[in-house]
Coordinates of C-alpha atoms in Angstrom, one line a residue:
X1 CA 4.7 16.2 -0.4
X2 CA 6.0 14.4 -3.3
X3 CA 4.3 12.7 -6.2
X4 CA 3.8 9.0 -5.6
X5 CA 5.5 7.9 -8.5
X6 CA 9.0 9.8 -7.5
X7 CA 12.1 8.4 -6.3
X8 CA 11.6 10.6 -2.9
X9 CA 8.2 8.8 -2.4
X10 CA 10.1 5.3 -2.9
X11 CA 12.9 6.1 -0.9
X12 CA 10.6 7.2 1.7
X13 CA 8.2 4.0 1.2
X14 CA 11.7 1.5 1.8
X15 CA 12.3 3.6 5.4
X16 CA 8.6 2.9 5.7
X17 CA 9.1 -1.1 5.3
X18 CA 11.8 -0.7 7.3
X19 CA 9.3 1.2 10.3
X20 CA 7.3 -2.2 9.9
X21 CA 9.6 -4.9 11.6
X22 CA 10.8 -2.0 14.1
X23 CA 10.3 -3.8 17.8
X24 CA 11.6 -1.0 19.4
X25 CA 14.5 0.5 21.5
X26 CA 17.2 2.7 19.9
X27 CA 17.7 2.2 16.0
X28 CA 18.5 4.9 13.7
X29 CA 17.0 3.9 9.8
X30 CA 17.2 6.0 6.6
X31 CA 16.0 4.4 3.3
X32 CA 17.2 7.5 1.5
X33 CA 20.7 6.3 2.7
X34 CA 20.4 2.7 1.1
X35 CA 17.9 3.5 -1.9
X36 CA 20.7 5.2 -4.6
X37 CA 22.7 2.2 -4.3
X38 CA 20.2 -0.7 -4.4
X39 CA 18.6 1.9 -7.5
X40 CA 22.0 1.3 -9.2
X41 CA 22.6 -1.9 -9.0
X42 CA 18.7 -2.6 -9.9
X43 CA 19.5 -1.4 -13.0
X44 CA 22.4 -3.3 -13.9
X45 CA 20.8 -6.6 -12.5
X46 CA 19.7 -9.5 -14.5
X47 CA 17.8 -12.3 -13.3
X48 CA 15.9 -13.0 -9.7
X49 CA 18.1 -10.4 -8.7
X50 CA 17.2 -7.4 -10.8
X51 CA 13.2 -9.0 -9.9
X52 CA 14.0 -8.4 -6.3
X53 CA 16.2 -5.1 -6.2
X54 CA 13.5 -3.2 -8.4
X55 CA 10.5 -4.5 -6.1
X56 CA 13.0 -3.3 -3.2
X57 CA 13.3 0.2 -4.8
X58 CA 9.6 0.7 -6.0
X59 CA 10.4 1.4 -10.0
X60 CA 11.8 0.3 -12.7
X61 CA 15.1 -0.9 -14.4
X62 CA 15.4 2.0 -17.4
X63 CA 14.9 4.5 -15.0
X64 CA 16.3 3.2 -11.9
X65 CA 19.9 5.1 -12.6
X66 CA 18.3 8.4 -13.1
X67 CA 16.0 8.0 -9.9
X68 CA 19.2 7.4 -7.6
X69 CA 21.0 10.4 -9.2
X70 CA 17.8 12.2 -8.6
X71 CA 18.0 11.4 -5.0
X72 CA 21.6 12.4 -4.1
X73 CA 21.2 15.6 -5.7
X74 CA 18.8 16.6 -3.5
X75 CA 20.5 15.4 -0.7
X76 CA 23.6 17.2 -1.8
X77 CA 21.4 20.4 -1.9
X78 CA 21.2 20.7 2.0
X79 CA 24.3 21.9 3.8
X80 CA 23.5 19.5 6.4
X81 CA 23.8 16.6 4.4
X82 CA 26.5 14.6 3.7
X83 CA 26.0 11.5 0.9
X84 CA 28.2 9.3 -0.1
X85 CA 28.2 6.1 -2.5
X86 CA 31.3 3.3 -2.6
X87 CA 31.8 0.3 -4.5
X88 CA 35.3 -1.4 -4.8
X89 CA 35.8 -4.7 -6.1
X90 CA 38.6 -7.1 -7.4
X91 CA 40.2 -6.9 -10.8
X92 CA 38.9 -10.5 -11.3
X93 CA 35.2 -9.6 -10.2
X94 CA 34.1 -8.6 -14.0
X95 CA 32.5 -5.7 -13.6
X96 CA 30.6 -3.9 -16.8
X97 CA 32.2 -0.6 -18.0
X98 CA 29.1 0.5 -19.5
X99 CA 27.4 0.3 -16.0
X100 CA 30.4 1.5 -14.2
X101 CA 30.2 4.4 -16.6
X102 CA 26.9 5.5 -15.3
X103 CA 28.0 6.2 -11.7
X104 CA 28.7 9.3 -10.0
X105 CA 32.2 10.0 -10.0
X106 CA 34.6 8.7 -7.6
X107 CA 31.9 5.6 -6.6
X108 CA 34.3 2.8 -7.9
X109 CA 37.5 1.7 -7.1
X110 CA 39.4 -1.8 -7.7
X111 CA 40.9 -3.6 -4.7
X112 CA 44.5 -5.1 -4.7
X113 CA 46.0 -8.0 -3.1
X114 CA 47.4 -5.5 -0.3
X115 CA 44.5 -6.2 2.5
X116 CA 46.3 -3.9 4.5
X117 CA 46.6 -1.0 1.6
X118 CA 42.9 -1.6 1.0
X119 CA 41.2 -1.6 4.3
X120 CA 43.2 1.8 4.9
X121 CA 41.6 3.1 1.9
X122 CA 38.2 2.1 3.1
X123 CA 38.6 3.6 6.8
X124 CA 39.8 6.7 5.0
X125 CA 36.7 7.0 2.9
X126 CA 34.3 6.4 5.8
X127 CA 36.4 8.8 8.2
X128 CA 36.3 11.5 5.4
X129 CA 32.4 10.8 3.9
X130 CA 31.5 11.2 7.4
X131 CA 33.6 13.8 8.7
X132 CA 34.9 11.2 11.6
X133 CA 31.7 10.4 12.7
X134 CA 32.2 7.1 11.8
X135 CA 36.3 6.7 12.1
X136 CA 36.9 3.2 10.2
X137 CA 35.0 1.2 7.9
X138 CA 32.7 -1.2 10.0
X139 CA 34.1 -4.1 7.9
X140 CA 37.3 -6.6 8.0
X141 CA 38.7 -7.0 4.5
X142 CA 39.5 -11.0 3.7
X143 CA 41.1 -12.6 1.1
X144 CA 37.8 -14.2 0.6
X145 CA 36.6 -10.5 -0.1
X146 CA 35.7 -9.5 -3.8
X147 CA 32.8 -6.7 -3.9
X148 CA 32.2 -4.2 -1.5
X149 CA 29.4 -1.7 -1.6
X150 CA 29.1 1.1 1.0
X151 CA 26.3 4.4 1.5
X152 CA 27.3 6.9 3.9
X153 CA 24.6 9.1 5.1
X154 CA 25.2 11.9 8.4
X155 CA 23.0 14.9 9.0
X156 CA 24.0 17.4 11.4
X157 CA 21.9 20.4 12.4
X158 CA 21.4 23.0 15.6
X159 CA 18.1 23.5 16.7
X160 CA 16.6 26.9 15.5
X161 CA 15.0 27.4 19.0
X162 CA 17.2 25.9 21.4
X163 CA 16.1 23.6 24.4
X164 CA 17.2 24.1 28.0
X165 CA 17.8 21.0 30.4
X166 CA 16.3 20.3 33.6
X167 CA 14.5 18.4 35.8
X168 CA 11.2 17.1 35.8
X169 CA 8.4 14.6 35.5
X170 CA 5.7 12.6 33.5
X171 CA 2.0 11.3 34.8
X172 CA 2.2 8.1 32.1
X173 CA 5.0 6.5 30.3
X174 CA 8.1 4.8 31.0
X175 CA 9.3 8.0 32.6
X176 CA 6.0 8.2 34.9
X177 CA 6.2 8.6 38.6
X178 CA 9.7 9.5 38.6
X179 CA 12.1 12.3 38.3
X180 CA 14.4 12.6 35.2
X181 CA 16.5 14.5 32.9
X182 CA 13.6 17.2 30.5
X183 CA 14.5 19.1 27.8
X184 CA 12.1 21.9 27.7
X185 CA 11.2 24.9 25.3
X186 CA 8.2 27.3 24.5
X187 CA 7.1 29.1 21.3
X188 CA 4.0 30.8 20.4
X189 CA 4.2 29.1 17.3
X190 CA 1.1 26.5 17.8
X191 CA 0.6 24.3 15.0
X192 CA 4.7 23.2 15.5
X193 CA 2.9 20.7 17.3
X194 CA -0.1 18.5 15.0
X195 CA -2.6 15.6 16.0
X196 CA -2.9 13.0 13.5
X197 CA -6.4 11.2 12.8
X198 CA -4.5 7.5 11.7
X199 CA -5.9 3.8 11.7
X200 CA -3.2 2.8 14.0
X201 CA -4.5 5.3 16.4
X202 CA -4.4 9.3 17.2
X203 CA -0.8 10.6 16.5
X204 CA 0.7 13.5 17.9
X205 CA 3.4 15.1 16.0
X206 CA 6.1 18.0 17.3
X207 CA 7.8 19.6 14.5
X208 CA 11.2 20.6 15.4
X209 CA 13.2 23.0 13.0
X210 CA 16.6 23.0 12.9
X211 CA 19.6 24.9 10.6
X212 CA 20.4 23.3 6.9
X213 CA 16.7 23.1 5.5
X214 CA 16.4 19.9 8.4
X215 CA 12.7 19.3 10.2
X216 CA 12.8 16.8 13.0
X217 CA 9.4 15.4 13.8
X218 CA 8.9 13.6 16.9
X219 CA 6.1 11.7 17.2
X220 CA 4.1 10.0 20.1
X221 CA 1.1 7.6 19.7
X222 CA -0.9 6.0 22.7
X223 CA 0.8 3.8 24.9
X224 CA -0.8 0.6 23.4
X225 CA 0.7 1.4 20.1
X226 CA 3.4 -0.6 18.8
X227 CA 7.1 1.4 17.8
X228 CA 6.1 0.0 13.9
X229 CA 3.1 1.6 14.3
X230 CA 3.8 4.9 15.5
X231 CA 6.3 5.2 12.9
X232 CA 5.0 4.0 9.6
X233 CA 1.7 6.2 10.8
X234 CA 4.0 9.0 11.5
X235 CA 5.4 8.7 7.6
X236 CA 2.2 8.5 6.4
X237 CA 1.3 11.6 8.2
X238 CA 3.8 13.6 6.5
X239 CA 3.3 12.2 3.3
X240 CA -0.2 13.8 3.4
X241 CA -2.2 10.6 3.6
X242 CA -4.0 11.0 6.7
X243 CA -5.5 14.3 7.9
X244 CA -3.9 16.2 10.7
X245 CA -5.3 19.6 12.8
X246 CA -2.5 22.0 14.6
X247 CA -2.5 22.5 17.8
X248 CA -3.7 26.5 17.2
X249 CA -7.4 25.2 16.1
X250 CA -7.9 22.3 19.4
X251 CA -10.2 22.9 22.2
X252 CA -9.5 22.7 25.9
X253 CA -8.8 19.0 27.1
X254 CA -6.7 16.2 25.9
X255 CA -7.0 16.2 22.1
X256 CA -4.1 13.8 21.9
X257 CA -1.4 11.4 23.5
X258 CA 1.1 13.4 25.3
X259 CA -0.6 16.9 24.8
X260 CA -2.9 19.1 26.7
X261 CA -4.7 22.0 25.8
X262 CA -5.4 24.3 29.0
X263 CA -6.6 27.8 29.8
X264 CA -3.9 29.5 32.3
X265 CA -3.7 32.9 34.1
X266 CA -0.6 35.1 32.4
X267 CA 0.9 38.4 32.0
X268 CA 0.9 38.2 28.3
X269 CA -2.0 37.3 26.3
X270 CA -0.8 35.7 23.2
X271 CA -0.9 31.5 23.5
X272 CA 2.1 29.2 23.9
X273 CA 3.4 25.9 23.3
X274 CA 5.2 24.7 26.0
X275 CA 7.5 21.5 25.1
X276 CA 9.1 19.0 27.7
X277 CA 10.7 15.8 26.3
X278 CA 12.8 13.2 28.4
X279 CA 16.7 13.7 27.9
X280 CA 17.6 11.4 24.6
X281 CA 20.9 9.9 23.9
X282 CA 22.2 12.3 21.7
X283 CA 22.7 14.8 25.0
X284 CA 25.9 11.9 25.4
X285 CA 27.7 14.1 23.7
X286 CA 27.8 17.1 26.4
X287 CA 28.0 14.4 28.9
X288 CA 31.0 13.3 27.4
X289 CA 32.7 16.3 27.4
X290 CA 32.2 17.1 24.0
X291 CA 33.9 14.4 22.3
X292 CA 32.2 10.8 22.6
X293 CA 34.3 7.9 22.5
X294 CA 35.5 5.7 19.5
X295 CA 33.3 2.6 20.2
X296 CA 32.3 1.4 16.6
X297 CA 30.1 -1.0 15.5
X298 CA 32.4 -3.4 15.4
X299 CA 33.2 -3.7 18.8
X300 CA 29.8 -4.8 18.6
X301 CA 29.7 -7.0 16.6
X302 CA 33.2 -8.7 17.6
X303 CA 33.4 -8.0 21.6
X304 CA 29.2 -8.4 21.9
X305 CA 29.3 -5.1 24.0
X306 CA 30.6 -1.1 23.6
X307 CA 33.7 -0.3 25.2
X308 CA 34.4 0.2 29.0
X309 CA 34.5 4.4 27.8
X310 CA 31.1 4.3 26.3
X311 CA 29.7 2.0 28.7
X312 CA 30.4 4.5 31.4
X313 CA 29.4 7.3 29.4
X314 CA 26.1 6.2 29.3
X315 CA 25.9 5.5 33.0
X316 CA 26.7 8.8 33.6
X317 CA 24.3 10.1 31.1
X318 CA 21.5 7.8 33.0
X319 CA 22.1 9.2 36.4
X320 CA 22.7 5.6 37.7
X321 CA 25.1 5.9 40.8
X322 CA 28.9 5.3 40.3
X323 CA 28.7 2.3 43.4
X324 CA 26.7 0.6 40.5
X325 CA 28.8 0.8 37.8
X326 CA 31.5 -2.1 38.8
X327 CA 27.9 -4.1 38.8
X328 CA 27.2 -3.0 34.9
X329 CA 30.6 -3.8 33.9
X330 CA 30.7 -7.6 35.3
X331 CA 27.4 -8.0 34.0

């Protein structure tokens, strides 16, 4: 827990506002990842800009460059963290040295008139901030460019307690009344797993620890909750604002969505936690063969769908039949 007036609290409120407008489906979001830069350029901001860039970032202009420093050190001080801040921009962009002088080093760069030079040097620095998880920089230099402004943020981490695949079911959910690909694990650690007393609605919460100093909580909130919901109540959870009881202290029943609390006949008397989640995407990369393929963002964003690769991929990963792929790729 952090004290509400730090930069980790209003890093963690943006991912929060963020949570807000979520509708749903996959989307990965990280305010940590866009807070240092938006702190920076708060502070060197004049105008209806620096108005909206400090109400963005929750503080204020004199210490705005100290709060984003604050936050990529202690980003830097996880092994599974990788940070990284960018800014390039033309030699007739003025730029002020006294602000340029105030960012970590290596953050600013000038770009020539050799597009070609340039957007090298950009897919270099995303290849090598991200170690190749994201191969090129998802942008198209133009002579029309003159600022650019990149945050690279990757986390990587292997589960403490490992998970083993199978097969299995759910009685409610979009997985209900059907077989599907489970990940499933036990511990006798009990309060890994937490219900959540929220106004949104009871929240249950599965901590899951992993190498690097790096918690994963899943979280799963009745079925007439909204995605926004389940997620800014989730962050509120963990910020300490709303009260939560471990799963070691609940009574027989169902305290909470998802979970169930029974009394079962064993040859060892200490309690478990038995876990079984549905398969997520980020199994694609055993299905793959252990290397996914190269389909950026920008295919995207300039073909309007993933490569023919990924797209099969995921079929693969979804157990739909290989008769109905031709269907998926015509579509």
């Amino acid at each position: 827990m952090h004290d509400r007036h730090s930069p980790v609290t209003a890093a963690n409120a943006l991912t929060a506002r963020w949570a807000q407008a979520c509708a749903g489906g996959s989307v990965a979001m990280a305010g940590a990842g866009a807070w240092p830069l938006l702190a920076y350029l708060a502070a060197a901001a004049t105008g209806p800009a620096r108005a909206e860039l400090l109400d963005a970032v929750g503080t204020d202009a004199a210490t705005a460059s100290q709060a984003a420093r604050t936050v990529l050190s202690i980003m830097d001080g996880s092994p599974a963290v990788r940070s990284a801040l960018g800014l390039w921009s033309r030699p007739d962009l003025p730029v002020r040295p006294t602000w340029t002088a105030t960012l970590p080093s290596g953050m600013f760069g000038e770009l020539t008139s050799d597009l070609a030079a340039d957007q090298r040097r950009l897919d270099r620095w995303a290849h090598e901030r991200t170690g190749g998880l994201i191969p090129t920089m998802p942008l198209q230099l133009t002579d029309d460019t003159l600022l650019v402004l990149a945050m690279a943020l990757t986390v990587r981490t292997t589960w403490l307690r490992p998970f083993t695949e199978d097969i299995g079911g759910f009685d409610t959910g979009p997985w209900a009344e059907r077989e599907t690909h489970v990940l499933s694990r036990s511990t006798r650690v009990l309060d890994r797993a937490r219900i959540a007393d929220t106004p949104a609605g009871p929240l249950t919460l599965l901590r899951v620890m992993g190498t690097g100093g790096i918690d994963v909580h899943l979280l799963l909130g009745e079925e007439s909750m909204k995605p926004a919901h389940v997620l800014t109540a989730g962050i509120d959870v963990l910020a300490g604002r709303h009260p939560s009881t471990g799963a070691d202290v609940l009574g027989v029943g169902e305290p909470g969505p998802g979970l169930t609390v029974r009394l079962v006949r064993d040859h060892t008397p200490d309690d478990a936690l038995n876990v079984t989640v549905p398969r997520s995407y980020a199994h694609l990369y055993k299905e793959s063969g252990g290397r996914l393929p190269r389909s950026t963002v920008s295919d995207l964003f300039h073909k309007g769908r993933p490569t023919r690769e990924t797209l099969e991929v995921f079929l693969r990963a979804c157990d739909v039949p290989r008769k109905q792929w031709q269907a998926c790729h015509e579509e």
